[in-house]
Coordinates of C-alpha atoms in Angstrom, one line a residue:
M1 CA -15.7 -19.7 18.8
T2 CA -17.2 -17.2 16.3
I3 CA -15.0 -15.4 14.0
T4 CA -15.4 -12.9 11.0
P5 CA -14.3 -13.7 8.2
V6 CA -11.9 -11.8 7.0
K7 CA -14.0 -11.3 3.9
T8 CA -16.5 -9.1 5.6
L9 CA -13.8 -7.4 7.4
V10 CA -12.2 -6.5 4.4
A11 CA -15.5 -4.8 2.9
S12 CA -15.8 -3.8 5.5
A13 CA -13.2 -1.8 5.0
K14 CA -13.6 -1.2 1.7
E15 CA -16.9 1.2 2.5
Q16 CA -14.8 3.7 4.9
I17 CA -11.8 4.4 2.6
E18 CA -10.9 5.8 -0.7
T19 CA -10.3 3.9 -3.9
L20 CA -8.2 5.0 -6.6
S21 CA -9.1 3.5 -10.0
Q22 CA -5.8 1.8 -11.6
E23 CA -5.4 5.1 -13.6
D24 CA -6.4 7.9 -11.3
A25 CA -4.1 6.2 -8.8
E26 CA -0.6 6.3 -11.8
A27 CA -1.5 9.6 -12.7
Q28 CA -2.3 11.3 -9.7
V29 CA 1.8 9.7 -8.8
A30 CA 2.9 11.0 -11.8
A31 CA 1.9 14.1 -10.8
G32 CA 3.7 14.7 -7.7
V33 CA 0.6 14.6 -5.5
S34 CA 0.7 11.0 -4.6
Q35 CA 3.4 8.6 -3.7
F36 CA 2.7 3.9 -3.8
V37 CA 3.6 2.7 -1.4
D38 CA 3.5 -2.0 -1.8
I39 CA 2.6 -3.5 0.9
R40 CA 3.9 -6.8 0.0
D41 CA 5.7 -9.7 1.7
I42 CA 9.6 -9.0 0.2
R43 CA 9.0 -12.7 -1.1
E44 CA 6.4 -11.5 -3.6
L45 CA 8.3 -8.0 -4.8
K46 CA 11.6 -10.2 -5.6
R47 CA 9.3 -12.8 -7.3
E48 CA 6.8 -10.5 -9.0
G49 CA 8.8 -7.4 -9.4
G50 CA 6.8 -3.6 -8.4
I51 CA 5.5 -0.5 -10.0
P52 CA 8.4 1.9 -10.4
G53 CA 9.4 4.9 -7.8
A54 CA 6.8 2.7 -5.1
I55 CA 7.8 2.8 -1.4
H56 CA 8.5 -1.1 0.1
A57 CA 7.1 -1.0 3.2
P58 CA 5.8 -4.7 4.2
R59 CA 2.2 -5.2 5.9
G60 CA 3.9 -6.4 9.4
M61 CA 6.6 -3.3 9.5
L62 CA 3.4 -0.4 8.0
E63 CA 2.6 1.1 11.3
F64 CA 5.6 1.3 12.7
W65 CA 7.1 2.6 9.9
V66 CA 4.9 5.6 9.4
D67 CA 4.1 6.6 13.1
P68 CA 6.9 9.4 13.9
A69 CA 7.0 8.4 17.7
S70 CA 7.9 4.7 16.9
P71 CA 11.1 4.3 16.9
Y72 CA 10.8 2.2 13.4
H73 CA 9.5 5.4 11.9
K74 CA 11.2 6.2 8.2
P75 CA 11.5 9.1 7.3
E76 CA 9.4 8.3 3.6
F77 CA 6.6 8.7 5.2
N78 CA 7.0 12.8 6.6
T79 CA 5.4 14.0 3.2
D80 CA 2.2 15.9 2.2
K81 CA 1.5 13.6 -0.9
K82 CA -1.0 10.8 -0.7
L83 CA -0.4 8.0 0.2
V84 CA -1.3 5.3 -2.2
L85 CA -2.1 1.3 -0.8
F86 CA -1.1 -1.3 -3.2
C87 CA -1.2 -5.3 -2.3
A88 CA -1.6 -8.2 -4.6
S89 CA -5.8 -7.7 -4.5
A90 CA -6.7 -5.0 -2.4
W91 CA -7.5 -7.1 0.6
R92 CA -4.6 -6.2 2.4
S93 CA -4.1 -2.9 1.3
A94 CA -8.1 -1.8 2.5
L95 CA -7.3 -3.4 6.0
A96 CA -3.8 -1.5 6.1
V97 CA -5.5 1.8 4.7
K98 CA -8.3 1.5 7.5
T99 CA -5.8 0.5 10.3
L100 CA -3.8 4.0 9.3
Q101 CA -6.8 6.0 9.2
D102 CA -7.4 4.8 12.7
M103 CA -4.4 5.6 13.5
G104 CA -5.7 9.3 12.5
F105 CA -3.7 9.8 9.0
E106 CA -6.1 11.2 6.2
N107 CA -4.3 11.6 3.3
I108 CA -4.4 7.8 1.7
A109 CA -6.2 5.3 -0.1
E110 CA -5.8 2.2 -1.6
M111 CA -5.2 1.4 -5.7
E112 CA -8.3 -0.8 -6.6
G113 CA -6.8 -4.6 -7.9
G114 CA -3.7 -3.9 -6.6
F115 CA -0.5 -5.1 -8.6
G116 CA -2.3 -7.8 -9.9
A117 CA -4.5 -5.5 -11.7
W118 CA -2.0 -3.5 -12.7
K119 CA -0.1 -6.5 -14.1
K120 CA -2.9 -8.0 -16.0
R121 CA -3.2 -4.3 -17.3
G122 CA -0.1 -4.2 -19.2
A123 CA 1.7 -1.0 -16.9
M124 CA 5.3 -0.3 -16.2
I125 CA 7.1 -3.2 -13.9
E126 CA 10.0 -2.8 -12.0
E127 CA 12.4 -5.5 -10.7
Q128 CA 14.1 -4.2 -8.5
K129 CA 12.5 -2.2 -5.5
K130 CA 13.9 0.5 -3.3
E131 CA 12.5 -0.3 0.1
A132 CA 11.9 2.2 3.1
K133 CA 15.6 3.2 4.9

Protein backbone atom coordinates (compact mmCIF):
# COMPACT_ATOMS: atom_id res chain seq x y z
CA MET A 1 0.00 0.00 0.00
CA THR A 2 1.25 3.45 -0.91
CA ILE A 3 0.10 6.39 1.16
CA THR A 4 0.56 10.09 0.63
CA PRO A 5 2.88 11.34 3.37
CA VAL A 6 1.34 13.86 5.75
CA LYS A 7 4.10 16.32 4.87
CA THR A 8 2.86 16.23 1.26
CA LEU A 9 -0.76 16.75 2.35
CA VAL A 10 0.25 19.74 4.47
CA ALA A 11 2.30 21.29 1.65
CA SER A 12 -0.59 20.84 -0.77
CA ALA A 13 -3.05 22.41 1.70
CA LYS A 14 -0.74 25.38 2.29
CA GLU A 15 -0.77 26.11 -1.46
CA GLN A 16 -4.56 26.42 -1.36
CA ILE A 17 -5.22 28.34 1.85
CA GLU A 18 -4.46 31.74 3.36
CA THR A 19 -1.65 31.86 5.88
CA LEU A 20 -1.35 34.99 8.00
CA SER A 21 1.89 36.06 9.64
CA GLN A 22 1.86 36.04 13.42
CA GLU A 23 1.79 39.83 13.48
CA ASP A 24 -1.01 40.16 10.91
CA ALA A 25 -3.13 37.56 12.71
CA GLU A 26 -2.59 39.28 16.05
CA ALA A 27 -3.43 42.71 14.57
CA GLN A 28 -6.63 41.41 12.90
CA VAL A 29 -7.81 39.82 16.14
CA ALA A 30 -6.99 43.02 18.08
CA ALA A 31 -8.96 45.04 15.49
CA GLY A 32 -11.97 42.78 16.04
CA VAL A 33 -12.13 41.48 12.46
CA SER A 34 -10.72 38.02 13.20
CA GLN A 35 -11.08 35.35 15.90
CA PHE A 36 -8.35 32.92 16.96
CA VAL A 37 -9.40 29.25 17.07
CA ASP A 38 -7.03 26.91 18.90
CA ILE A 39 -7.39 23.41 17.46
CA ARG A 40 -4.78 21.74 19.65
CA ASP A 41 -5.63 18.83 21.92
CA ILE A 42 -6.84 19.76 25.41
CA ARG A 43 -3.69 18.18 26.89
CA GLU A 44 -1.49 20.53 24.83
CA LEU A 45 -3.59 23.46 25.94
CA LYS A 46 -3.29 22.57 29.62
CA ARG A 47 0.44 21.87 29.31
CA GLU A 48 1.47 24.87 27.17
CA GLY A 49 -1.21 27.50 27.79
CA GLY A 50 -2.97 29.38 25.02
CA ILE A 51 -3.53 32.67 23.27
CA PRO A 52 -5.79 35.05 25.22
CA GLY A 53 -9.28 35.24 23.75
CA ALA A 54 -8.90 32.20 21.51
CA ILE A 55 -11.76 29.74 21.25
CA HIS A 56 -10.69 26.16 21.85
CA ALA A 57 -12.12 23.73 19.28
CA PRO A 58 -10.26 20.42 19.31
CA ARG A 59 -9.31 19.24 15.83
CA GLY A 60 -11.45 16.13 16.17
CA MET A 61 -14.63 18.17 16.70
CA LEU A 62 -13.93 21.24 14.55
CA GLU A 63 -16.07 20.34 11.52
CA PHE A 64 -18.96 19.34 13.77
CA TRP A 65 -18.77 22.52 15.85
CA VAL A 66 -18.61 24.95 12.89
CA ASP A 67 -21.36 23.32 10.81
CA PRO A 68 -24.70 25.05 11.61
CA ALA A 69 -26.57 21.88 10.53
CA SER A 70 -24.64 19.67 12.96
CA PRO A 71 -26.24 18.66 16.25
CA TYR A 72 -22.86 19.57 17.82
CA HIS A 73 -22.76 23.11 16.36
CA LYS A 74 -21.39 25.82 18.69
CA PRO A 75 -22.85 29.35 18.42
CA GLU A 76 -19.39 30.94 18.80
CA PHE A 77 -18.84 30.03 15.17
CA ASN A 78 -21.83 32.10 13.95
CA THR A 79 -19.63 35.09 13.19
CA ASP A 80 -18.64 37.39 10.36
CA LYS A 81 -15.10 37.47 11.74
CA LYS A 82 -12.35 35.63 9.92
CA LEU A 83 -11.51 32.44 11.79
CA VAL A 84 -7.76 32.15 12.26
CA LEU A 85 -6.89 28.57 13.14
CA PHE A 86 -3.69 27.52 14.84
CA CYS A 87 -2.17 24.37 16.27
CA ALA A 88 1.31 23.73 17.66
CA SER A 89 3.31 24.11 14.45
CA ALA A 90 0.83 24.94 11.64
CA TRP A 91 0.46 21.44 10.20
CA ARG A 92 -2.91 20.43 11.64
CA SER A 93 -4.20 23.96 11.13
CA ALA A 94 -3.29 23.86 7.42
CA LEU A 95 -5.23 20.62 6.97
CA ALA A 96 -8.13 21.96 9.05
CA VAL A 97 -8.39 25.21 7.08
CA LYS A 98 -8.35 23.24 3.82
CA THR A 99 -11.11 20.96 5.12
CA LEU A 100 -13.26 23.92 6.20
CA GLN A 101 -12.71 25.53 2.79
CA ASP A 102 -13.89 22.26 1.22
CA MET A 103 -17.00 22.58 3.41
CA GLY A 104 -17.63 26.05 1.92
CA PHE A 105 -16.08 28.38 4.47
CA GLU A 106 -14.38 31.37 2.86
CA ASN A 107 -13.44 33.75 5.68
CA ILE A 108 -10.78 31.49 7.16
CA ALA A 109 -7.00 31.31 7.50
CA GLU A 110 -4.24 29.75 9.55
CA MET A 111 -1.52 31.47 11.56
CA GLU A 112 2.03 30.92 10.38
CA GLY A 113 4.18 28.87 12.76
CA GLY A 114 1.32 28.06 15.13
CA PHE A 115 1.45 28.30 18.90
CA GLY A 116 5.09 27.21 18.99
CA ALA A 117 6.14 30.30 17.04
CA TRP A 118 3.77 32.47 19.11
CA LYS A 119 5.43 31.27 22.30
CA LYS A 120 8.95 31.56 20.85
CA ARG A 121 8.45 35.23 19.92
CA GLY A 122 7.35 36.00 23.47
CA ALA A 123 3.73 36.90 22.70
CA MET A 124 1.10 36.88 25.47
CA ILE A 125 0.08 33.44 26.77
CA GLU A 126 -2.64 32.54 29.27
CA GLU A 127 -2.85 29.37 31.30
CA GLN A 128 -6.61 28.84 31.22
CA LYS A 129 -8.41 28.55 27.89
CA LYS A 130 -12.08 28.96 27.20
CA GLU A 131 -13.67 26.12 25.28
CA ALA A 132 -16.64 26.64 23.03
CA LYS A 133 -19.73 25.73 25.04
